[in-house]
Amino acid sequence: MNTQTESKQDITQSVLHSDSDQITPIIIKTGGGGGDADGVTNQVSIQSFMKFESSLENTWEVARSADSGRITEVSVKDGDQKIEDLPIEPNLDPTSVTIYFGQDTMLMLGEEEILNSTQARIVIESNQVPFQITTRKGLVGWVDSTASFSEQVTSVVIMQGETQLSSYTSTNPDFLVSVIFTRADL
C-alpha cells in the first residue's frame, strides 16, 4: 500500500504497541506530487493524535505540543521496506529526529523544556518551508498539516543529546517516520 494513501487508523495500528491513551504517534509521511516543470515536488504531511500549537493562523514554521511527555520510539519505513523500530530510553538529554531534504532544507522534531525523564514538550521546526494547517483543533491548535518541498528526503538522523542513535539514507521518495510520544501522567 502506498504510504500516501494509508489512513491514520492503518498507521496507528501498525505503530502502536499498547492500547494506552498515553501513547501518541506523530506520523511524518513524504512522497507524491510527481514533479513539475520547475523540478521535484515532494508532498510532506504531518499527522498527530495530539494537538500542536503555533502562533500563526493557517501556517507554521515552528509548532509546539500542547501535552508533555517523552519520545519513546522512532520507526522508519523507506517505501515498502520497514527499516527499524528504535526504542528510546528517555533521560535528561533531548531526543530529536531530523529529516533532510537535499543539503539545506530540513524538518526537525525534538524535545525541549525537559523537566525530568517523563516530561518534555515536542517542538517541530521547518526551515525554509512553511506548513499549511489542514486540520485544526481549537483556536490555536492543529493535528494535521502539509507542505511541498522542492527535493526528496535524503536522510534521517536520530539523536539523543550529542549522541547519534541512528541514521538512514533514503532510497525511495515515499518515506515514513513514526515518532511515538508517551504522554506524562495527567
N, CA and C atoms as an extended XYZ file, in Angstrom:
558
Properties=species:S:1:pos:R:3:atomname:S:1:resname:S:1:resid:I:1 pbc="F F F"
N         0.839       -1.173        0.000 N   MET     1
C         0.000        0.000        0.000 CA  MET     1
C         0.887        1.241        0.000 C   MET     1
N         0.605        2.227       -0.792 N   ASN     2
C         1.358        3.464       -0.873 CA  ASN     2
C         1.218        4.226        0.426 C   ASN     2
N         2.347        4.718        0.981 N   THR     3
C         2.294        5.436        2.255 CA  THR     3
C         1.456        6.696        2.168 C   THR     3
N         1.295        7.274        0.983 N   GLN     4
C         0.464        8.468        0.840 CA  GLN     4
C        -1.013        8.144        1.034 C   GLN     4
N        -1.428        6.901        0.816 N   THR     5
C        -2.847        6.579        0.906 CA  THR     5
C        -3.209        5.859        2.193 C   THR     5
N        -2.242        5.567        3.045 N   GLU     6
C        -2.552        4.908        4.301 CA  GLU     6
C        -3.349        5.855        5.188 C   GLU     6
N        -4.369        5.336        5.833 N   SER     7
C        -5.181        6.169        6.718 CA  SER     7
C        -4.535        6.271        8.084 C   SER     7
N        -4.997        7.260        8.882 N   LYS     8
C        -4.487        7.396       10.239 CA  LYS     8
C        -4.713        6.108       11.021 C   LYS     8
N        -5.871        5.495       10.848 N   GLN     9
C        -6.191        4.277       11.578 CA  GLN     9
C        -5.224        3.156       11.208 C   GLN     9
N        -4.928        2.967        9.915 N   ASP    10
C        -3.999        1.928        9.484 CA  ASP    10
C        -2.614        2.166       10.070 C   ASP    10
N        -2.148        3.412       10.006 N   ILE    11
C        -0.816        3.749       10.505 CA  ILE    11
C        -0.772        3.571       12.008 C   ILE    11
N        -1.799        4.027       12.705 N   THR    12
C        -1.829        3.904       14.157 CA  THR    12
C        -1.748        2.453       14.570 C   THR    12
N        -2.503        1.589       13.932 N   GLN    13
C        -2.487        0.175       14.281 CA  GLN    13
C        -1.120       -0.440       14.029 C   GLN    13
N        -0.393        0.046       13.027 N   SER    14
C         0.905       -0.547       12.720 CA  SER    14
C         2.021       -0.032       13.620 C   SER    14
N         1.856        1.117       14.274 N   VAL    15
C         2.937        1.646       15.097 CA  VAL    15
C         2.694        1.531       16.585 C   VAL    15
N         1.466        1.352       17.013 N   LEU    16
C         1.199        1.267       18.440 CA  LEU    16
C         1.519       -0.121       18.967 C   LEU    16
N         2.123       -0.166       20.125 N   HIS    17
C         2.428       -1.424       20.776 CA  HIS    17
C         1.584       -1.603       22.019 C   HIS    17
N         0.691       -0.658       22.319 N   SER    18
C        -0.136       -0.682       23.506 CA  SER    18
C        -1.448        0.009       23.199 C   SER    18
N        -2.479       -0.345       23.926 N   ASP    19
C        -3.768        0.317       23.756 CA  ASP    19
C        -3.886        1.540       24.653 C   ASP    19
N        -2.829        1.897       25.328 N   SER    20
C        -2.855        3.010       26.275 CA  SER    20
C        -3.114        4.339       25.576 C   SER    20
N        -3.948        5.164       26.199 N   ASP    21
C        -4.184        6.515       25.676 CA  ASP    21
C        -2.961        7.398       25.851 C   ASP    21
N        -1.988        6.960       26.622 N   GLN    22
C        -0.790        7.750       26.861 CA  GLN    22
C         0.173        7.705       25.676 C   GLN    22
N         0.042        6.726       24.781 N   ILE    23
C         0.952        6.590       23.644 CA  ILE    23
C         0.336        7.292       22.441 C   ILE    23
N         1.077        8.261       21.908 N   THR    24
C         0.564        9.123       20.858 CA  THR    24
C         1.552        9.169       19.695 C   THR    24
N         1.195        8.627       18.512 N   PRO    25
C         2.117        8.701       17.380 CA  PRO    25
C         2.059       10.065       16.680 C   PRO    25
N         3.205       10.501       16.209 N   ILE    26
C         3.325       11.663       15.329 CA  ILE    26
C         3.899       11.094       14.037 C   ILE    26
N         3.148       11.178       12.946 N   ILE    27
C         3.498       10.494       11.705 CA  ILE    27
C         3.898       11.517       10.651 C   ILE    27
N         5.087       11.345       10.107 N   ILE    28
C         5.596       12.228        9.053 CA  ILE    28
C         5.734       11.381        7.800 C   ILE    28
N         4.957       11.720        6.764 N   LYS    29
C         4.970       10.970        5.502 CA  LYS    29
C         5.492       11.882        4.395 C   LYS    29
N         6.293       11.321        3.509 N   THR    30
C         6.765       12.067        2.351 CA  THR    30
C         6.454       11.274        1.092 C   THR    30
N         6.430       11.984       -0.024 N   GLY    31
C         6.217       11.333       -1.310 CA  GLY    31
C         5.083       11.957       -2.068 C   GLY    31
N         4.886       11.497       -3.280 N   GLY    32
C         3.801       12.018       -4.103 CA  GLY    32
C         4.182       13.337       -4.752 C   GLY    32
N         3.245       13.935       -5.428 N   GLY    33
C         3.472       15.213       -6.079 CA  GLY    33
C         3.870       15.060       -7.533 C   GLY    33
N         4.729       14.102       -7.851 N   GLY    34
C         5.051       13.792       -9.231 CA  GLY    34
C         5.957       14.755       -9.958 C   GLY    34
N         6.218       15.923       -9.411 N   GLY    35
C         7.116       16.866      -10.068 CA  GLY    35
C         6.404       17.777      -11.041 C   GLY    35
N         7.109       18.835      -11.441 N   ASP    36
C         6.574       19.775      -12.414 CA  ASP    36
C         7.725       20.332      -13.234 C   ASP    36
N         7.460       21.331      -14.066 N   ALA    37
C         8.495       21.874      -14.952 CA  ALA    37
C         9.658       22.483      -14.178 C   ALA    37
N         9.409       22.952      -12.943 N   ASP    38
C        10.455       23.582      -12.137 CA  ASP    38
C        11.300       22.576      -11.360 C   ASP    38
N        10.889       21.330      -11.318 N   GLY    39
C        11.650       20.336      -10.560 CA  GLY    39
C        10.745       19.433       -9.764 C   GLY    39
N        11.307       18.818       -8.767 N   VAL    40
C        10.606       17.827       -7.962 CA  VAL    40
C         9.653       18.525       -6.999 C   VAL    40
N         8.469       17.973       -6.845 N   THR    41
C         7.553       18.413       -5.805 CA  THR    41
C         7.339       17.233       -4.884 C   THR    41
N         7.692       17.397       -3.638 N   ASN    42
C         7.597       16.328       -2.657 CA  ASN    42
C         6.616       16.750       -1.579 C   ASN    42
N         5.461       16.115       -1.532 N   GLN    43
C         4.439       16.423       -0.537 CA  GLN    43
C         4.836       15.795        0.799 C   GLN    43
N         4.826       16.594        1.858 N   VAL    44
C         5.137       16.113        3.196 CA  VAL    44
C         3.938       16.399        4.079 C   VAL    44
N         3.461       15.384        4.788 N   SER    45
C         2.340       15.594        5.700 CA  SER    45
C         2.733       15.143        7.098 C   SER    45
N         2.189       15.863        8.083 N   ILE    46
C         2.373       15.502        9.482 CA  ILE    46
C         0.990       15.256       10.054 C   ILE    46
N         0.807       14.073       10.617 N   GLN    47
C        -0.456       13.721       11.271 CA  GLN    47
C        -0.134       13.403       12.721 C   GLN    47
N        -0.892       14.007       13.611 N   SER    48
C        -0.641       13.817       15.025 CA  SER    48
C        -1.943       13.490       15.733 C   SER    48
N        -1.849       12.687       16.747 N   PHE    49
C        -3.009       12.369       17.545 CA  PHE    49
C        -3.037       13.213       18.812 C   PHE    49
N        -2.149       14.197       18.900 N   MET    50
C        -2.207       15.198       19.955 CA  MET    50
C        -2.080       16.561       19.301 C   MET    50
N        -2.518       17.551       20.005 N   LYS    51
C        -2.559       18.907       19.455 CA  LYS    51
C        -1.187       19.571       19.509 C   LYS    51
N        -0.865       20.272       18.409 N   PHE    52
C         0.282       21.161       18.356 CA  PHE    52
C        -0.239       22.590       18.260 C   PHE    52
N         0.545       23.537       18.754 N   GLU    53
C         0.141       24.937       18.721 CA  GLU    53
C         1.205       25.760       18.013 C   GLU    53
N         0.730       26.761       17.263 N   SER    54
C         1.638       27.677       16.570 CA  SER    54
C         1.052       29.072       16.658 C   SER    54
N         1.888       30.071       16.421 N   SER    55
C         1.445       31.457       16.592 CA  SER    55
C         0.703       32.007       15.376 C   SER    55
N         0.860       31.378       14.214 N   LEU    56
C         0.193       31.862       13.016 CA  LEU    56
C        -1.127       31.123       12.812 C   LEU    56
N        -2.056       31.754       12.121 N   GLU    57
C        -3.399       31.192       11.985 CA  GLU    57
C        -3.477       29.977       11.068 C   GLU    57
N        -2.880       30.039        9.878 N   ASN    58
C        -3.053       28.962        8.895 CA  ASN    58
C        -1.770       28.248        8.488 C   ASN    58
N        -0.626       28.771        8.904 N   THR    59
C         0.656       28.148        8.561 CA  THR    59
C         1.543       28.106        9.802 C   THR    59
N         2.617       27.325        9.704 N   TRP    60
C         3.606       27.324       10.784 CA  TRP    60
C         4.968       26.940       10.232 C   TRP    60
N         5.993       27.448       10.883 N   GLU    61
C         7.368       27.002       10.662 CA  GLU    61
C         7.941       26.446       11.957 C   GLU    61
N         7.314       26.832       13.093 N   VAL    62
C         7.648       26.284       14.403 CA  VAL    62
C         6.340       26.002       15.122 C   VAL    62
N         6.193       24.788       15.658 N   ALA    63
C         4.996       24.421       16.417 CA  ALA    63
C         5.422       23.618       17.637 C   ALA    63
N         4.644       23.732       18.710 N   ARG    64
C         4.940       23.031       19.966 CA  ARG    64
C         3.756       22.184       20.398 C   ARG    64
N         4.054       21.041       21.022 N   SER    65
C         2.996       20.165       21.504 CA  SER    65
C         2.266       20.803       22.681 C   SER    65
N         0.971       20.539       22.764 N   ALA    66
C         0.181       21.028       23.886 CA  ALA    66
C         0.381       20.146       25.114 C   ALA    66
N         0.738       18.868       24.906 N   ASP    67
C         0.926       17.927       26.005 CA  ASP    67
C         2.406       17.723       26.284 C   ASP    67
N         2.704       17.278       27.501 N   SER    68
C         4.083       16.921       27.823 CA  SER    68
C         4.204       15.402       27.891 C   SER    68
N         5.402       14.930       27.718 N   GLY    69
C         5.703       13.505       27.718 CA  GLY    69
C         7.111       13.323       27.201 C   GLY    69
N         7.432       12.164       26.639 N   ARG    70
C         8.761       11.925       26.087 CA  ARG    70
C         8.670       11.061       24.838 C   ARG    70
N         9.649       11.203       23.948 N   ILE    71
C         9.774       10.331       22.789 CA  ILE    71
C        10.293        8.986       23.297 C   ILE    71
N         9.560        7.904       22.979 N   THR    72
C         9.951        6.583       23.479 CA  THR    72
C        10.267        5.587       22.361 C   THR    72
N         9.992        5.945       21.109 N   GLU    73
C        10.315        5.055       19.989 CA  GLU    73
C        10.260        5.847       18.691 C   GLU    73
N        11.096        5.469       17.740 N   VAL    74
C        11.060        6.026       16.397 CA  VAL    74
C        11.087        4.856       15.420 C   VAL    74
N        10.136        4.849       14.480 N   SER    75
C        10.087        3.823       13.433 CA  SER    75
C        10.305        4.497       12.092 C   SER    75
N        11.066        3.847       11.233 N   VAL    76
C        11.360        4.401        9.917 CA  VAL    76
C        10.987        3.364        8.867 C   VAL    76
N        10.283        3.812        7.828 N   LYS    77
C         9.891        2.950        6.715 CA  LYS    77
C        10.273        3.662        5.417 C   LYS    77
N        11.066        3.009        4.583 N   ASP    78
C        11.533        3.551        3.308 CA  ASP    78
C        10.781        2.815        2.204 C   ASP    78
N         9.776        3.486        1.601 N   GLY    79
C         8.921        2.807        0.640 CA  GLY    79
C         8.138        1.729        1.355 C   GLY    79
N         8.193        0.495        0.852 N   ASP    80
C         7.506       -0.624        1.492 CA  ASP    80
C         8.386       -1.365        2.490 C   ASP    80
N         9.640       -0.945        2.635 N   GLN    81
C        10.584       -1.645        3.499 CA  GLN    81
C        10.673       -0.963        4.865 C   GLN    81
N        10.302       -1.691        5.924 N   LYS    82
C        10.454       -1.183        7.275 CA  LYS    82
C        11.911       -1.334        7.659 C   LYS    82
N        12.538       -0.247        8.050 N   ILE    83
C        13.969       -0.273        8.330 CA  ILE    83
C        14.244       -0.639        9.776 C   ILE    83
N        13.555        0.024       10.708 N   GLU    84
C        13.863       -0.232       12.106 CA  GLU    84
C        12.791        0.368       13.003 C   GLU    84
N        12.562       -0.297       14.137 N   ASP    85
C        11.850        0.277       15.269 CA  ASP    85
C        12.922        0.527       16.310 C   ASP    85
N        13.163        1.785       16.612 N   LEU    86
C        14.240        2.145       17.528 CA  LEU    86
C        13.647        2.581       18.864 C   LEU    86
N        13.722        1.735       19.909 N   PRO    87
C        13.236        2.162       21.218 CA  PRO    87
C        14.164        3.241       21.790 C   PRO    87
N        13.585        4.197       22.470 N   ILE    88
C        14.343        5.298       23.074 CA  ILE    88
C        14.125        5.249       24.582 C   ILE    88
N        15.195        5.270       25.346 N   GLU    89
C        15.104        5.337       26.804 CA  GLU    89
C        15.274        6.804       27.201 C   GLU    89
N        14.175        7.479       27.594 N   PRO    90
C        14.277        8.908       27.925 CA  PRO    90
C        15.233        9.156       29.097 C   PRO    90
N        16.011       10.225       28.979 N   ASN    91
C        16.858       10.685       30.072 CA  ASN    91
C        16.861       12.208       30.019 C   ASN    91
N        17.799       12.865       30.641 N   LEU    92
C        17.782       14.326       30.659 CA  LEU    92
C        18.285       14.960       29.363 C   LEU    92
N        18.798       14.139       28.428 N   ASP    93
C        19.210       14.649       27.119 CA  ASP    93
C        18.010       14.637       26.175 C   ASP    93
N        17.830       15.699       25.396 N   PRO    94
C        16.695       15.744       24.464 CA  PRO    94
C        16.895       14.802       23.280 C   PRO    94
N        15.814       14.157       22.869 N   THR    95
C        15.823       13.305       21.681 CA  THR    95
C        15.323       14.134       20.509 C   THR    95
N        15.939       13.959       19.336 N   SER    96
C        15.492       14.685       18.141 CA  SER    96
C        15.543       13.779       16.925 C   SER    96
N        14.658       14.079       15.977 N   VAL    97
C        14.608       13.396       14.693 CA  VAL    97
C        14.701       14.482       13.636 C   VAL    97
N        15.731       14.445       12.806 N   THR    98
C        15.914       15.443       11.768 CA  THR    98
C        15.818       14.762       10.412 C   THR    98
N        14.930       15.292        9.557 N   ILE    99
C        14.738       14.765        8.209 CA  ILE    99
C        15.314       15.784        7.238 C   ILE    99
N        16.261       15.344        6.419 N   TYR   100
C        16.918       16.243        5.454 CA  TYR   100
C        16.317       16.054        4.067 C   TYR   100
N        16.097       17.178        3.396 N   PHE   101
C        15.621       17.226        2.004 CA  PHE   101
C        16.721       17.942        1.238 C   PHE   101
N        17.601       17.209        0.587 N   GLY   102
C        18.756       17.841       -0.030 CA  GLY   102
C        19.753       18.217        1.054 C   GLY   102
N        20.576       19.234        0.795 N   GLN   103
C        21.618       19.614        1.747 CA  GLN   103
C        21.213       20.749        2.678 C   GLN   103
N        20.272       21.603        2.263 N   ASP   104
C        19.998       22.803        3.029 CA  ASP   104
C        18.658       22.831        3.751 C   ASP   104
N        17.725       22.004        3.353 N   THR   105
C        16.382       22.068        3.906 CA  THR   105
C        16.155       20.903        4.840 C   THR   105
N        15.550       21.189        6.007 N   MET   106
C        15.310       20.110        6.951 CA  MET   106
C        14.040       20.344        7.747 C   MET   106
N        13.549       19.264        8.315 N   LEU   107
C        12.411       19.261        9.216 CA  LEU   107
C        12.905       18.582       10.480 C   LEU   107
N        12.827       19.276       11.620 N   MET   108
C        13.336       18.736       12.877 CA  MET   108
C        12.208       18.621       13.878 C   MET   108
N        12.105       17.470       14.501 N   LEU   109
C        11.160       17.228       15.579 CA  LEU   109
C        11.992       16.839       16.790 C   LEU   109
N        11.847       17.581       17.880 N   GLY   110
C        12.676       17.272       19.043 CA  GLY   110
C        12.045       17.686       20.346 C   GLY   110
N        12.659       17.219       21.424 N   GLU   111
C        12.172       17.553       22.752 CA  GLU   111
C        12.804       18.854       23.230 C   GLU   111
N        12.012       19.632       23.983 N   GLU   112
C        12.523       20.834       24.624 CA  GLU   112
C        11.830       20.969       25.974 C   GLU   112
N        12.278       21.898       26.774 N   GLU   113
C        11.701       22.131       28.103 CA  GLU   113
C        11.649       20.829       28.904 C   GLU   113
N        12.762       20.109       28.949 N   ILE   114
C        12.800       18.839       29.668 CA  ILE   114
C        12.794       19.114       31.165 C   ILE   114
N        11.786       18.562       31.846 N   LEU   115
C        11.668       18.729       33.291 CA  LEU   115
C        12.243       17.529       34.036 C   LEU   115
N        12.001       16.332       33.489 N   ASN   116
C        12.507       15.095       34.089 CA  ASN   116
C        12.396       13.983       33.044 C   ASN   116
N        12.536       12.734       33.469 N   SER   117
C        12.546       11.644       32.493 CA  SER   117
C        11.182       11.364       31.868 C   SER   117
N        10.107       11.995       32.374 N   THR   118
C         8.779       11.755       31.797 CA  THR   118
C         8.125       13.005       31.227 C   THR   118
N         8.732       14.170       31.403 N   GLN   119
C         8.065       15.399       30.967 CA  GLN   119
C         8.967       16.286       30.120 C   GLN   119
N         8.519       16.495       28.885 N   ALA   120
C         9.156       17.435       27.958 CA  ALA   120
C         8.082       17.833       26.953 C   ALA   120
N         8.321       18.871       26.218 N   ARG   121
C         7.438       19.263       25.117 CA  ARG   121
C         8.147       18.909       23.820 C   ARG   121
N         7.355       18.713       22.765 N   ILE   122
C         7.898       18.462       21.433 CA  ILE   122
C         7.828       19.769       20.653 C   ILE   122
N         8.883       20.093       19.951 N   VAL   123
C         8.869       21.222       19.028 CA  VAL   123
C         9.165       20.668       17.637 C   VAL   123
N         8.442       21.181       16.639 N   ILE   124
C         8.697       20.817       15.246 CA  ILE   124
C         9.110       22.104       14.536 C   ILE   124
N        10.253       22.073       13.863 N   GLU   125
C        10.742       23.235       13.121 CA  GLU   125
C        10.977       22.851       11.670 C   GLU   125
N        10.505       23.698       10.778 N   SER   126
C        10.723       23.504        9.349 CA  SER   126
C        11.484       24.719        8.836 C   SER   126
N        12.744       24.526        8.461 N   ASN   127
C        13.473       25.674        7.929 CA  ASN   127
C        13.177       25.808        6.439 C   ASN   127
N        12.888       26.983        6.000 N   GLN   128
C        12.684       27.363        4.593 CA  GLN   128
C        11.331       26.994        3.997 C   GLN   128
N        10.572       26.060        4.603 N   VAL   129
C         9.305       25.633        4.003 CA  VAL   129
C         8.196       25.709        5.055 C   VAL   129
N         7.234       26.644        4.909 N   PRO   130
C         6.122       26.703        5.862 CA  PRO   130
C         5.111       25.582        5.599 C   PRO   130
N         4.508       25.080        6.638 N   PHE   131
C         3.457       24.071        6.553 CA  PHE   131
C         2.095       24.730        6.606 C   PHE   131
N         1.160       24.210        5.827 N   GLN   132
C        -0.235       24.650        5.846 CA  GLN   132
C        -1.000       23.763        6.818 C   GLN   132
N        -1.769       24.373        7.712 N   ILE   133
C        -2.586       23.610        8.645 CA  ILE   133
C        -3.798       23.085        7.890 C   ILE   133
N        -4.014       21.771        7.928 N   THR   134
C        -5.136       21.174        7.201 CA  THR   134
C        -6.268       20.729        8.123 C   THR   134
N        -5.957       20.398        9.388 N   THR   135
C        -6.995       20.058       10.357 CA  THR   135
C        -6.710       20.788       11.653 C   THR   135
N        -7.611       21.685       12.020 N   ARG   136
C        -7.462       22.478       13.238 CA  ARG   136
C        -8.015       21.719       14.434 C   ARG   136
N        -7.514       22.089       15.610 N   LYS   137
C        -8.056       21.587       16.868 CA  LYS   137
C        -8.032       22.757       17.847 C   LYS   137
N        -9.177       23.361       18.039 N   GLY   138
C        -9.252       24.550       18.887 CA  GLY   138
C        -8.839       25.796       18.126 C   GLY   138
N        -8.691       26.897       18.840 N   LEU   139
C        -8.382       28.183       18.206 CA  LEU   139
C        -6.951       28.272       17.688 C   LEU   139
N        -5.990       27.751       18.436 N   VAL   140
C        -4.590       27.880       18.021 CA  VAL   140
C        -3.918       26.539       17.757 C   VAL   140
N        -4.689       25.451       17.788 N   GLY   141
C        -4.081       24.141       17.647 CA  GLY   141
C        -4.347       23.486       16.313 C   GLY   141
N        -3.543       22.482       15.996 N   TRP   142
C        -3.724       21.689       14.789 CA  TRP   142
C        -3.278       20.260       15.060 C   TRP   142
N        -3.774       19.320       14.238 N   VAL   143
C        -3.353       17.918       14.321 CA  VAL   143
C        -2.829       17.400       12.982 C   VAL   143
N        -3.133       18.070       11.872 N   ASP   144
C        -2.639       17.682       10.547 CA  ASP   144
C        -2.142       18.925        9.813 C   ASP   144
N        -1.053       18.765        9.070 N   SER   145
C        -0.554       19.864        8.242 CA  SER   145
C         0.262       19.289        7.091 C   SER   145
N         0.426       20.087        6.024 N   THR   146
C         1.165       19.630        4.839 CA  THR   146
C         2.059       20.741        4.309 C   THR   146
N         3.070       20.341        3.543 N   ALA   147
C         3.965       21.287        2.865 CA  ALA   147
C         4.519       20.608        1.624 C   ALA   147
N         4.960       21.408        0.673 N   SER   148
C         5.607       20.892       -0.529 CA  SER   148
C         7.076       21.291       -0.510 C   SER   148
N         7.938       20.301       -0.533 N   PHE   149
C         9.376       20.527       -0.553 CA  PHE   149
C         9.866       20.355       -1.983 C   PHE   149
N        10.899       21.083       -2.361 N   SER   150
C        11.401       21.011       -3.733 CA  SER   150
C        12.309       19.806       -3.957 C   SER   150
N        12.755       19.160       -2.874 N   GLU   151
C        13.629       17.997       -3.012 CA  GLU   151
C        13.053       16.811       -2.238 C   GLU   151
N        13.514       15.614       -2.598 N   GLN   152
C        13.104       14.388       -1.902 CA  GLN   152
C        13.872       14.266       -0.589 C   GLN   152
N        13.398       13.386        0.279 N   VAL   153
C        14.122       13.074        1.510 CA  VAL   153
C        15.461       12.459        1.132 C   VAL   153
N        16.532       12.947        1.757 N   THR   154
C        17.848       12.350        1.516 CA  THR   154
C        18.308       11.518        2.701 C   THR   154
N        17.962       11.953        3.930 N   SER   155
C        18.385       11.178        5.101 CA  SER   155
C        17.573       11.559        6.326 C   SER   155
N        17.657       10.684        7.334 N   VAL   156
C        17.025       10.899        8.639 CA  VAL   156
C        18.083       10.605        9.690 C   VAL   156
N        18.212       11.518       10.669 N   VAL   157
C        19.177       11.339       11.754 CA  VAL   157
C        18.433       11.424       13.078 C   VAL   157
N        18.671       10.439       13.960 N   ILE   158
C        18.042       10.404       15.274 CA  ILE   158
C        19.145       10.596       16.315 C   ILE   158
N        18.960       11.608       17.159 N   MET   159
C        19.964       11.964       18.164 CA  MET   159
C        19.341       11.947       19.556 C   MET   159
N        20.187       11.723       20.566 N   GLN   160
C        19.804       11.962       21.957 CA  GLN   160
C        20.955       12.731       22.562 C   GLN   160
N        20.698       14.019       22.828 N   GLY   161
C        21.789       14.897       23.235 CA  GLY   161
C        22.793       14.992       22.104 C   GLY   161
N        24.057       14.745       22.404 N   GLU   162
C        25.121       14.782       21.391 CA  GLU   162
C        25.387       13.411       20.758 C   GLU   162
N        24.642       12.397       21.173 N   THR   163
C        24.871       11.037       20.696 CA  THR   163
C        23.939       10.698       19.541 C   THR   163
N        24.518       10.275       18.424 N   GLN   164
C        23.706        9.823       17.290 CA  GLN   164
C        23.259        8.399       17.564 C   GLN   164
N        21.936        8.192       17.654 N   LEU   165
C        21.381        6.868       17.906 CA  LEU   165
C        21.265        6.055       16.627 C   LEU   165
N        20.926        6.735       15.532 N   SER   166
C        20.762        6.042       14.266 CA  SER   166
C        20.712        7.054       13.133 C   SER   166
N        20.956        6.561       11.924 N   SER   167
C        20.905        7.415       10.741 CA  SER   167
C        20.517        6.541        9.551 C   SER   167
N        19.714        7.101        8.656 N   TYR   168
C        19.227        6.372        7.486 CA  TYR   168
C        19.397        7.249        6.260 C   TYR   168
N        19.757        6.626        5.150 N   THR   169
C        19.791        7.304        3.866 CA  THR   169
C        18.588        6.820        3.076 C   THR   169
N        17.829        7.754        2.541 N   SER   170
C        16.609        7.412        1.819 CA  SER   170
C        16.927        6.869        0.437 C   SER   170
N        16.204        5.823        0.044 N   THR   171
C        16.333        5.272       -1.305 CA  THR   171
C        15.029        5.379       -2.077 C   THR   171
N        14.003        5.970       -1.468 N   ASN   172
C        12.672        5.974       -2.042 CA  ASN   172
C        12.000        7.308       -1.716 C   ASN   172
N        11.247        7.906       -2.647 N   PRO   173
C        10.564        9.167       -2.332 CA  PRO   173
C         9.445        9.007       -1.307 C   PRO   173
N         8.903        7.783       -1.167 N   ASP   174
C         7.872        7.522       -0.162 CA  ASP   174
C         8.563        7.064        1.113 C   ASP   174
N         8.554        7.931        2.102 N   PHE   175
C         9.294        7.699        3.341 CA  PHE   175
C         8.348        7.981        4.495 C   PHE   175
N         8.383        7.177        5.538 N   LEU   176
C         7.503        7.342        6.687 CA  LEU   176
C         8.328        7.296        7.962 C   LEU   176
N         8.151        8.297        8.810 N   VAL   177
C         8.791        8.318       10.124 CA  VAL   177
C         7.676        8.426       11.153 C   VAL   177
N         7.614        7.465       12.069 N   SER   178
C         6.633        7.493       13.151 CA  SER   178
C         7.380        7.731       14.447 C   SER   178
N         7.024        8.799       15.136 N   VAL   179
C         7.635        9.136       16.411 CA  VAL   179
C         6.595        8.836       17.485 C   VAL   179
N         6.915        7.906       18.373 N   ILE   180
C         5.985        7.545       19.444 CA  ILE   180
C         6.297        8.426       20.650 C   ILE   180
N         5.295        9.181       21.051 N   PHE   181
C         5.383       10.123       22.154 CA  PHE   181
C         4.517        9.561       23.277 C   PHE   181
N         5.128        9.251       24.417 N   THR   182
C         4.372        8.752       25.561 CA  THR   182
C         4.104        9.924       26.484 C   THR   182
N         2.819       10.247       26.599 N   ARG   183
C         2.427       11.410       27.401 CA  ARG   183
C         2.648       11.144       28.885 C   ARG   183
N         3.000       12.215       29.593 N   ALA   184
C         3.181       12.132       31.041 CA  ALA   184
C         1.827       11.934       31.707 C   ALA   184
N         1.833       11.316       32.868 N   ASP   185
C         0.586       11.144       33.620 CA  ASP   185
C        -0.035       12.494       33.886 C   ASP   185
N        -1.323       12.597       33.588 N   LEU   186
C        -2.033       13.863       33.738 CA  LEU   186
C        -2.560       14.027       35.144 C   LEU   186
